[in-house]
Amino acid sequence: MAIKAKSVNTGVSVKKMKLILDLVRGARVEDALITLQFLQSPAAVHVAKTIKSAAANAENELMARREDLKIKEIFADEGPRVKRFRARARGMVGRINRRSSHITVVVEEEEV
């Protein structure tokens, strides 16, 4: 049975998040957390936190051990945009979109 955890409004764009998610997709939870620990990106902190939450959910719901869990699915969806404006030349306005994302992690027990 698959267990899910979701993190919303991370403040990191989907484009930057996908680079991190591709590194840990399909990996065991322990290996993914070790990989994320050594990445420089601030997005790795959000991903690691969500994976830990999914592992904790699986421990409580399935009585599974963290060592037996594997990441079945991990993806990022687009979140709300914060729209800002900046003054440009000749009285015009330049639009600034600050993008955010939602992270979803699905873990399940590895079959031996």
mmCIF file of C-alpha atoms in Angstrom:
data_model
loop_
_atom_site.group_PDB
_atom_site.id
_atom_site.type_symbol
_atom_site.label_atom_id
_atom_site.label_comp_id
_atom_site.label_asym_id
_atom_site.label_seq_id
_atom_site.Cartn_x
_atom_site.Cartn_y
_atom_site.Cartn_z
ATOM 1 C CA MET A 1 0.000 0.000 0.000
ATOM 2 C CA ALA A 2 1.319 3.407 -0.940
ATOM 3 C CA ILE A 3 1.552 6.274 1.531
ATOM 4 C CA LYS A 4 1.598 9.910 0.426
ATOM 5 C CA ALA A 5 2.982 13.184 1.790
ATOM 6 C CA LYS A 6 2.578 16.621 0.260
ATOM 7 C CA SER A 7 4.383 19.916 0.782
ATOM 8 C CA VAL A 8 2.680 23.050 -0.530
ATOM 9 C CA ASN A 9 3.915 26.531 -1.459
ATOM 10 C CA THR A 10 7.611 25.757 -1.242
ATOM 11 C CA GLY A 11 8.754 29.034 -2.783
ATOM 12 C CA VAL A 12 10.938 27.257 -5.343
ATOM 13 C CA SER A 13 9.920 27.042 -8.990
ATOM 14 C CA VAL A 14 8.973 23.726 -10.575
ATOM 15 C CA LYS A 15 11.819 23.998 -13.075
ATOM 16 C CA LYS A 16 14.428 24.144 -10.288
ATOM 17 C CA MET A 17 12.625 21.494 -8.244
ATOM 18 C CA LYS A 18 12.542 18.917 -11.058
ATOM 19 C CA LEU A 19 16.342 18.794 -11.207
ATOM 20 C CA ILE A 20 16.417 17.666 -7.571
ATOM 21 C CA LEU A 21 13.472 15.274 -7.881
ATOM 22 C CA ASP A 22 15.040 13.429 -10.805
ATOM 23 C CA LEU A 23 18.031 12.524 -8.616
ATOM 24 C CA VAL A 24 15.963 10.655 -6.011
ATOM 25 C CA ARG A 25 13.098 9.210 -8.081
ATOM 26 C CA GLY A 26 12.871 5.432 -7.573
ATOM 27 C CA ALA A 27 15.511 5.345 -4.835
ATOM 28 C CA ARG A 28 15.237 3.919 -1.339
ATOM 29 C CA VAL A 29 14.285 6.488 1.298
ATOM 30 C CA GLU A 30 17.564 6.217 3.221
ATOM 31 C CA ASP A 31 19.650 6.583 0.051
ATOM 32 C CA ALA A 32 17.574 9.549 -1.126
ATOM 33 C CA LEU A 33 18.023 11.380 2.186
ATOM 34 C CA ILE A 34 21.786 10.843 2.078
ATOM 35 C CA THR A 35 21.916 12.171 -1.491
ATOM 36 C CA LEU A 36 19.866 15.250 -0.598
ATOM 37 C CA GLN A 37 21.985 15.975 2.458
ATOM 38 C CA PHE A 38 25.013 16.827 0.313
ATOM 39 C CA LEU A 39 23.293 18.993 -2.309
ATOM 40 C CA GLN A 40 23.843 22.748 -2.242
ATOM 41 C CA SER A 41 20.389 23.707 -3.515
ATOM 42 C CA PRO A 42 17.816 25.125 -1.075
ATOM 43 C CA ALA A 43 15.238 23.021 -2.932
ATOM 44 C CA ALA A 44 16.902 19.871 -1.552
ATOM 45 C CA VAL A 45 15.872 20.881 1.975
ATOM 46 C CA HIS A 46 12.192 21.021 0.963
ATOM 47 C CA VAL A 47 12.394 17.660 -0.811
ATOM 48 C CA ALA A 48 14.155 15.981 2.122
ATOM 49 C CA LYS A 49 11.566 17.305 4.550
ATOM 50 C CA THR A 50 8.728 15.918 2.436
ATOM 51 C CA ILE A 51 10.412 12.514 2.076
ATOM 52 C CA LYS A 52 10.901 12.339 5.853
ATOM 53 C CA SER A 53 7.225 13.154 6.321
ATOM 54 C CA ALA A 54 6.166 10.408 3.910
ATOM 55 C CA ALA A 55 8.431 7.928 5.707
ATOM 56 C CA ALA A 56 6.952 8.918 9.073
ATOM 57 C CA ASN A 57 3.432 8.497 7.674
ATOM 58 C CA ALA A 58 4.331 5.014 6.442
ATOM 59 C CA GLU A 59 5.829 4.095 9.818
ATOM 60 C CA ASN A 60 2.616 5.101 11.578
ATOM 61 C CA GLU A 61 0.112 3.735 9.066
ATOM 62 C CA LEU A 62 1.793 0.553 7.815
ATOM 63 C CA MET A 63 4.093 -0.152 10.777
ATOM 64 C CA ALA A 64 6.887 -0.278 8.204
ATOM 65 C CA ARG A 65 10.546 0.381 8.882
ATOM 66 C CA ARG A 66 12.217 3.322 7.166
ATOM 67 C CA GLU A 67 14.905 1.018 5.735
ATOM 68 C CA ASP A 68 12.261 -0.978 3.831
ATOM 69 C CA LEU A 69 10.648 2.006 2.097
ATOM 70 C CA LYS A 70 11.150 3.010 -1.511
ATOM 71 C CA ILE A 71 10.056 6.167 -3.345
ATOM 72 C CA LYS A 72 7.373 5.037 -5.759
ATOM 73 C CA GLU A 73 6.431 8.467 -7.119
ATOM 74 C CA ILE A 74 7.769 11.962 -6.613
ATOM 75 C CA PHE A 75 6.680 15.015 -8.566
ATOM 76 C CA ALA A 76 6.252 18.777 -8.363
ATOM 77 C CA ASP A 77 3.179 20.710 -9.438
ATOM 78 C CA GLU A 78 2.957 24.418 -10.054
ATOM 79 C CA GLY A 79 1.788 26.448 -7.074
ATOM 80 C CA PRO A 80 0.450 29.980 -6.873
ATOM 81 C CA ARG A 81 2.425 32.822 -8.389
ATOM 82 C CA VAL A 82 3.142 36.042 -6.561
ATOM 83 C CA LYS A 83 2.860 38.869 -9.057
ATOM 84 C CA ARG A 84 4.986 41.979 -8.639
ATOM 85 C CA PHE A 85 5.730 44.989 -10.832
ATOM 86 C CA ARG A 86 8.969 46.883 -11.418
ATOM 87 C CA ALA A 87 9.348 50.283 -13.043
ATOM 88 C CA ARG A 88 10.940 50.225 -16.478
ATOM 89 C CA ALA A 89 12.091 52.876 -18.932
ATOM 90 C CA ARG A 90 9.718 55.516 -20.365
ATOM 91 C CA GLY A 91 7.064 55.022 -17.695
ATOM 92 C CA MET A 92 6.383 51.388 -18.475
ATOM 93 C CA VAL A 93 6.012 48.483 -16.086
ATOM 94 C CA GLY A 94 7.825 45.153 -16.070
ATOM 95 C CA ARG A 95 6.019 42.198 -14.529
ATOM 96 C CA ILE A 96 7.773 39.846 -12.115
ATOM 97 C CA ASN A 97 6.329 36.392 -11.425
ATOM 98 C CA ARG A 98 7.633 34.632 -8.335
ATOM 99 C CA ARG A 99 6.764 31.006 -8.876
ATOM 100 C CA SER A 100 6.228 28.344 -6.245
ATOM 101 C CA SER A 101 5.523 24.631 -6.307
ATOM 102 C CA HIS A 102 3.869 21.752 -4.488
ATOM 103 C CA ILE A 103 5.865 18.552 -3.873
ATOM 104 C CA THR A 104 4.146 15.154 -3.646
ATOM 105 C CA VAL A 105 5.977 12.020 -2.493
ATOM 106 C CA VAL A 106 4.506 8.497 -2.583
ATOM 107 C CA VAL A 107 6.388 5.732 -0.764
ATOM 108 C CA GLU A 108 5.738 2.027 -0.440
ATOM 109 C CA GLU A 109 7.420 -0.988 1.062
ATOM 110 C CA GLU A 110 10.006 -2.763 -1.042
ATOM 111 C CA GLU A 111 9.091 -6.305 -1.943
ATOM 112 C CA VAL A 112 11.857 -8.747 -1.119
#
